[in-house]
Amino acid sequence: AQSVTQLGSHVSVSEGALVLLRCNYSSSVPPYLFWYVQYPNQGLQLLLKYTSAATLVKGINGFEAEFKKSETSFHLTKPSAHMSDAAEYFCAVRDTGGFKTIFGAGTRLFVKA
Amino acid sequence: DVKVTQSSRYLVKRTGEKVFLECVQDMDHENMFWYRQDPGLGLRLIYFSYDVKMKEKGDIPEGYSVSREKKERFSLILESASTNQTSMYLCASSSERGTLYEQYFGPGTRLTVT
């Protein structure tokens, strides 16, 4: 079965610092990978997705992620954190066997002034 | 823009009550999903539906049922609510057309069972 592992349930950075949220997946075939963001008291919204067109994927709000097949990783980065980036971030992989999406446990990002 | 709406943002029910959570999407998506979200556990799939009147169990279907009588509407039913069903419930929809696959989420319903 497919799985997604997010390293670190909480990450804290200073405003202006690099944001790095880690995600590793298990998949025997080229996957569809996603990052979602959830702001307080809201549903999830898509940040970016990888669909094999390019290994470096740019998303909304200055975030990007790089697909590395050799490392089975899809880490999310942003060069300079902003206070408004404080949220929970979920990495996800489309299940190759059907319609489902497998979500990681989430990483809560804190941004310090 | 895709819009997924859920009938309530906050709900308080008593143990043993029958609870209905409604979800409506306006983008003609084939697939609809119900998740529950608990701290430290991420999103867990309860049920999903890939067509009208079709349903499939997810990872944690016990204590829940679903109904999809129309393409745009997917209902989650707690037959007899229990305190361990206190949680955030998220509805989502997606399409198999093209290579989209991303899910669009509603704002969530925070259910408290007392």
mmCIF file of C-alpha atoms in Angstrom:
data_model
loop_
_atom_site.group_PDB
_atom_site.id
_atom_site.type_symbol
_atom_site.label_atom_id
_atom_site.label_comp_id
_atom_site.label_asym_id
_atom_site.label_seq_id
_atom_site.Cartn_x
_atom_site.Cartn_y
_atom_site.Cartn_z
ATOM 1 C CA ALA A 1 0.000 0.000 0.000
ATOM 2 C CA GLN A 2 1.101 3.518 -0.676
ATOM 3 C CA SER A 3 2.199 5.738 2.170
ATOM 4 C CA VAL A 4 3.370 9.267 2.824
ATOM 5 C CA THR A 5 5.714 10.288 5.620
ATOM 6 C CA GLN A 6 6.134 13.863 6.753
ATOM 7 C CA LEU A 7 9.178 14.384 8.929
ATOM 8 C CA GLY A 8 8.374 16.678 11.819
ATOM 9 C CA SER A 9 4.892 17.366 13.120
ATOM 10 C CA HIS A 10 5.937 20.930 13.991
ATOM 11 C CA VAL A 11 8.433 23.244 12.310
ATOM 12 C CA SER A 12 9.293 26.708 13.586
ATOM 13 C CA VAL A 13 11.123 29.356 11.543
ATOM 14 C CA SER A 14 11.776 33.050 11.865
ATOM 15 C CA GLU A 15 10.149 35.493 9.511
ATOM 16 C CA GLY A 16 12.379 35.822 6.427
ATOM 17 C CA ALA A 17 14.062 32.447 6.947
ATOM 18 C CA LEU A 18 13.968 29.465 4.617
ATOM 19 C CA VAL A 19 11.021 27.113 4.980
ATOM 20 C CA LEU A 20 11.697 23.413 4.402
ATOM 21 C CA LEU A 21 8.965 20.836 4.994
ATOM 22 C CA ARG A 22 9.929 17.249 4.293
ATOM 23 C CA CYS A 23 7.875 14.582 2.583
ATOM 24 C CA ASN A 24 8.771 11.052 1.516
ATOM 25 C CA TYR A 25 6.441 8.721 -0.309
ATOM 26 C CA SER A 26 6.308 5.091 -1.251
ATOM 27 C CA SER A 27 5.231 4.269 -4.749
ATOM 28 C CA SER A 28 6.179 1.588 -7.209
ATOM 29 C CA VAL A 29 5.120 3.671 -10.205
ATOM 30 C CA PRO A 30 5.537 7.354 -11.077
ATOM 31 C CA PRO A 31 3.223 9.085 -8.660
ATOM 32 C CA TYR A 32 0.975 12.099 -8.634
ATOM 33 C CA LEU A 33 2.091 14.138 -5.626
ATOM 34 C CA PHE A 34 0.465 17.093 -3.909
ATOM 35 C CA TRP A 35 1.006 19.621 -1.181
ATOM 36 C CA TYR A 36 -2.040 21.099 0.507
ATOM 37 C CA VAL A 37 -2.242 23.903 3.060
ATOM 38 C CA GLN A 38 -4.820 24.332 5.804
ATOM 39 C CA TYR A 39 -5.250 27.672 7.529
ATOM 40 C CA PRO A 40 -6.951 27.748 10.935
ATOM 41 C CA ASN A 41 -10.620 26.759 10.848
ATOM 42 C CA GLN A 42 -10.598 26.170 7.116
ATOM 43 C CA GLY A 43 -10.547 23.235 4.730
ATOM 44 C CA LEU A 44 -7.471 22.210 2.776
ATOM 45 C CA GLN A 45 -6.477 23.991 -0.415
ATOM 46 C CA LEU A 46 -4.044 22.894 -3.085
ATOM 47 C CA LEU A 47 -0.603 24.490 -2.896
ATOM 48 C CA LEU A 48 1.017 22.635 -5.792
ATOM 49 C CA LYS A 49 1.104 19.279 -7.565
ATOM 50 C CA TYR A 50 3.570 17.090 -9.424
ATOM 51 C CA THR A 51 2.299 15.233 -12.465
ATOM 52 C CA SER A 52 5.627 14.243 -14.146
ATOM 53 C CA ALA A 53 5.855 17.293 -16.412
ATOM 54 C CA ALA A 54 8.752 18.892 -14.501
ATOM 55 C CA THR A 55 10.652 17.881 -11.391
ATOM 56 C CA LEU A 56 10.591 21.389 -9.897
ATOM 57 C CA VAL A 57 7.049 22.500 -9.314
ATOM 58 C CA LYS A 58 6.035 26.040 -8.449
ATOM 59 C CA GLY A 59 2.917 26.692 -6.441
ATOM 60 C CA ILE A 60 1.004 29.539 -4.928
ATOM 61 C CA ASN A 61 2.355 32.014 -2.376
ATOM 62 C CA GLY A 62 5.993 31.502 -3.417
ATOM 63 C CA PHE A 63 6.192 27.824 -2.481
ATOM 64 C CA GLU A 64 7.877 25.210 -4.627
ATOM 65 C CA ALA A 65 8.669 21.523 -4.371
ATOM 66 C CA GLU A 66 11.203 19.271 -6.035
ATOM 67 C CA PHE A 67 10.456 15.700 -7.020
ATOM 68 C CA LYS A 68 13.472 13.428 -6.464
ATOM 69 C CA LYS A 69 12.768 9.913 -7.628
ATOM 70 C CA SER A 70 16.051 8.488 -6.296
ATOM 71 C CA GLU A 71 15.185 9.715 -2.808
ATOM 72 C CA THR A 72 11.391 9.200 -3.126
ATOM 73 C CA SER A 73 11.044 12.704 -1.775
ATOM 74 C CA PHE A 74 8.904 15.733 -2.522
ATOM 75 C CA HIS A 75 10.063 18.405 -0.078
ATOM 76 C CA LEU A 76 8.326 21.781 0.070
ATOM 77 C CA THR A 77 10.376 24.969 0.255
ATOM 78 C CA LYS A 78 9.949 28.718 0.369
ATOM 79 C CA PRO A 79 12.982 31.034 0.370
ATOM 80 C CA SER A 80 11.596 33.564 2.832
ATOM 81 C CA ALA A 81 8.890 32.833 5.380
ATOM 82 C CA HIS A 82 6.076 35.284 6.005
ATOM 83 C CA MET A 83 3.834 35.450 9.041
ATOM 84 C CA SER A 84 0.885 34.566 6.838
ATOM 85 C CA ASP A 85 2.513 31.187 6.012
ATOM 86 C CA ALA A 86 1.688 29.884 9.475
ATOM 87 C CA ALA A 87 -0.602 26.938 8.797
ATOM 88 C CA GLU A 88 -0.660 23.162 8.603
ATOM 89 C CA TYR A 89 0.786 21.552 5.487
ATOM 90 C CA PHE A 90 -0.100 18.137 4.129
ATOM 91 C CA CYS A 91 1.797 16.079 1.594
ATOM 92 C CA ALA A 92 -0.302 13.613 -0.382
ATOM 93 C CA VAL A 93 0.039 10.967 -3.079
ATOM 94 C CA ARG A 94 -2.607 9.703 -5.425
ATOM 95 C CA ASP A 95 -3.349 6.060 -4.873
ATOM 96 C CA THR A 96 -2.309 4.140 -7.967
ATOM 97 C CA GLY A 97 -5.042 1.594 -7.429
ATOM 98 C CA GLY A 98 -8.065 3.837 -7.551
ATOM 99 C CA PHE A 99 -9.636 7.157 -6.756
ATOM 100 C CA LYS A 100 -8.183 7.781 -3.343
ATOM 101 C CA THR A 101 -5.487 10.152 -2.164
ATOM 102 C CA ILE A 102 -3.200 9.177 0.685
ATOM 103 C CA PHE A 103 -2.363 12.055 3.051
ATOM 104 C CA GLY A 104 0.555 12.484 5.381
ATOM 105 C CA ALA A 105 -0.013 13.303 9.032
ATOM 106 C CA GLY A 106 0.688 16.983 8.449
ATOM 107 C CA THR A 107 3.329 19.487 9.558
ATOM 108 C CA ARG A 108 2.345 22.592 11.446
ATOM 109 C CA LEU A 109 4.471 25.580 10.485
ATOM 110 C CA PHE A 110 5.050 28.339 13.029
ATOM 111 C CA VAL A 111 6.564 31.646 11.927
ATOM 112 C CA LYS A 112 8.232 33.823 14.575
ATOM 113 C CA ALA A 113 8.488 37.572 14.233
ATOM 114 C CA ASP B 1 -13.741 28.237 -8.985
ATOM 115 C CA VAL B 2 -14.793 24.935 -7.539
ATOM 116 C CA LYS B 3 -16.930 25.332 -4.529
ATOM 117 C CA VAL B 4 -17.565 22.665 -1.939
ATOM 118 C CA THR B 5 -19.976 23.598 0.797
ATOM 119 C CA GLN B 6 -20.845 21.820 4.010
ATOM 120 C CA SER B 7 -24.132 22.275 5.786
ATOM 121 C CA SER B 8 -22.739 23.349 9.163
ATOM 122 C CA ARG B 9 -19.452 24.751 10.458
ATOM 123 C CA TYR B 10 -20.137 23.735 14.048
ATOM 124 C CA LEU B 11 -22.486 21.098 15.388
ATOM 125 C CA VAL B 12 -23.186 19.834 18.908
ATOM 126 C CA LYS B 13 -25.093 16.590 19.327
ATOM 127 C CA ARG B 14 -25.897 14.209 22.152
ATOM 128 C CA THR B 15 -24.747 10.617 22.429
ATOM 129 C CA GLY B 16 -27.095 8.292 20.561
ATOM 130 C CA GLU B 17 -28.493 10.919 18.202
ATOM 131 C CA LYS B 18 -28.567 10.339 14.473
ATOM 132 C CA VAL B 19 -26.437 12.982 12.760
ATOM 133 C CA PHE B 20 -26.483 14.083 9.130
ATOM 134 C CA LEU B 21 -23.621 16.000 7.551
ATOM 135 C CA GLU B 22 -24.302 17.334 4.091
ATOM 136 C CA CYS B 23 -21.834 18.240 1.366
ATOM 137 C CA VAL B 24 -22.519 19.860 -2.001
ATOM 138 C CA GLN B 25 -20.102 20.557 -4.872
ATOM 139 C CA ASP B 26 -20.817 22.663 -7.933
ATOM 140 C CA MET B 27 -18.216 21.454 -10.452
ATOM 141 C CA ASP B 28 -19.812 18.254 -11.726
ATOM 142 C CA HIS B 29 -17.077 16.142 -10.094
ATOM 143 C CA GLU B 30 -17.503 12.388 -10.218
ATOM 144 C CA ASN B 31 -15.722 11.647 -6.936
ATOM 145 C CA MET B 32 -16.640 12.752 -3.450
ATOM 146 C CA PHE B 33 -14.991 11.947 -0.142
ATOM 147 C CA TRP B 34 -15.580 12.199 3.592
ATOM 148 C CA TYR B 35 -12.618 12.476 5.951
ATOM 149 C CA ARG B 36 -12.226 13.027 9.621
ATOM 150 C CA GLN B 37 -9.317 15.040 10.918
ATOM 151 C CA ASP B 38 -7.884 14.573 14.391
ATOM 152 C CA PRO B 39 -4.726 16.144 15.864
ATOM 153 C CA GLY B 40 -1.646 14.086 15.088
ATOM 154 C CA LEU B 41 -3.541 11.668 12.852
ATOM 155 C CA GLY B 42 -3.910 13.750 9.711
ATOM 156 C CA LEU B 43 -6.850 12.991 7.433
ATOM 157 C CA ARG B 44 -8.474 9.599 7.591
ATOM 158 C CA LEU B 45 -10.836 8.504 4.855
ATOM 159 C CA ILE B 46 -14.253 7.394 6.048
ATOM 160 C CA TYR B 47 -16.096 6.746 2.771
ATOM 161 C CA PHE B 48 -15.904 7.825 -0.820
ATOM 162 C CA SER B 49 -18.115 7.718 -3.866
ATOM 163 C CA TYR B 50 -17.082 7.640 -7.519
ATOM 164 C CA ASP B 51 -20.576 7.880 -8.992
ATOM 165 C CA VAL B 52 -24.190 8.432 -8.040
ATOM 166 C CA LYS B 53 -25.443 5.682 -5.721
ATOM 167 C CA MET B 54 -21.958 4.163 -5.567
ATOM 168 C CA LYS B 55 -19.959 4.096 -2.354
ATOM 169 C CA GLU B 56 -16.789 2.532 -1.104
ATOM 170 C CA LYS B 57 -15.503 2.113 2.429
ATOM 171 C CA GLY B 58 -12.430 4.017 3.374
ATOM 172 C CA ASP B 59 -10.073 3.323 6.219
ATOM 173 C CA ILE B 60 -12.426 3.987 9.133
ATOM 174 C CA PRO B 61 -16.051 3.335 8.060
ATOM 175 C CA GLU B 62 -17.288 1.839 11.334
ATOM 176 C CA GLY B 63 -20.125 3.821 12.851
ATOM 177 C CA TYR B 64 -20.757 5.785 9.654
ATOM 178 C CA SER B 65 -22.821 5.436 6.509
ATOM 179 C CA VAL B 66 -23.170 7.596 3.401
ATOM 180 C CA SER B 67 -25.669 8.464 0.740
ATOM 181 C CA ARG B 68 -25.223 9.830 -2.759
ATOM 182 C CA GLU B 69 -28.534 10.205 -4.527
ATOM 183 C CA LYS B 70 -27.439 13.105 -6.734
ATOM 184 C CA LYS B 71 -24.060 13.765 -8.319
ATOM 185 C CA GLU B 72 -23.502 17.033 -6.487
ATOM 186 C CA ARG B 73 -24.475 15.887 -3.005
ATOM 187 C CA PHE B 74 -22.782 13.450 -0.623
ATOM 188 C CA SER B 75 -24.131 12.902 2.867
ATOM 189 C CA LEU B 76 -22.395 11.406 5.881
ATOM 190 C CA ILE B 77 -24.595 9.774 8.501
ATOM 191 C CA LEU B 78 -23.672 8.912 12.045
ATOM 192 C CA GLU B 79 -26.299 6.327 12.918
ATOM 193 C CA SER B 80 -25.853 6.677 16.687
ATOM 194 C CA ALA B 81 -23.373 9.349 17.625
ATOM 195 C CA SER B 82 -20.738 8.541 20.223
ATOM 196 C CA THR B 83 -18.232 10.753 22.024
ATOM 197 C CA ASN B 84 -15.331 9.210 20.088
ATOM 198 C CA GLN B 85 -16.842 10.656 16.922
ATOM 199 C CA THR B 86 -16.126 14.169 18.135
ATOM 200 C CA SER B 87 -13.889 15.478 15.363
ATOM 201 C CA MET B 88 -13.481 17.771 12.379
ATOM 202 C CA TYR B 89 -15.214 16.352 9.307
ATOM 203 C CA LEU B 90 -14.022 17.385 5.862
ATOM 204 C CA CYS B 91 -15.758 16.769 2.573
ATOM 205 C CA ALA B 92 -13.876 16.847 -0.729
ATOM 206 C CA SER B 93 -14.511 16.289 -4.415
ATOM 207 C CA SER B 94 -12.323 15.500 -7.424
ATOM 208 C CA SER B 95 -12.526 14.635 -11.078
ATOM 209 C CA GLU B 96 -10.985 11.883 -13.171
ATOM 210 C CA ARG B 97 -11.024 14.083 -16.274
ATOM 211 C CA GLY B 98 -7.594 14.928 -17.658
ATOM 212 C CA THR B 99 -4.881 14.500 -15.051
ATOM 213 C CA LEU B 100 -6.356 16.735 -12.430
ATOM 214 C CA TYR B 101 -6.987 14.395 -9.499
ATOM 215 C CA GLU B 102 -6.484 17.114 -6.934
ATOM 216 C CA GLN B 103 -9.171 17.268 -4.297
ATOM 217 C CA TYR B 104 -11.224 20.345 -3.477
ATOM 218 C CA PHE B 105 -12.243 20.647 0.140
ATOM 219 C CA GLY B 106 -15.129 22.189 1.981
ATOM 220 C CA PRO B 107 -14.525 24.345 5.076
ATOM 221 C CA GLY B 108 -15.178 21.483 7.466
ATOM 222 C CA THR B 109 -17.733 20.716 10.161
ATOM 223 C CA ARG B 110 -16.529 20.594 13.737
ATOM 224 C CA LEU B 111 -18.752 18.063 15.471
ATOM 225 C CA THR B 112 -18.921 17.723 19.225
ATOM 226 C CA VAL B 113 -20.786 14.780 20.720
ATOM 227 C CA THR B 114 -21.614 15.145 24.401
#
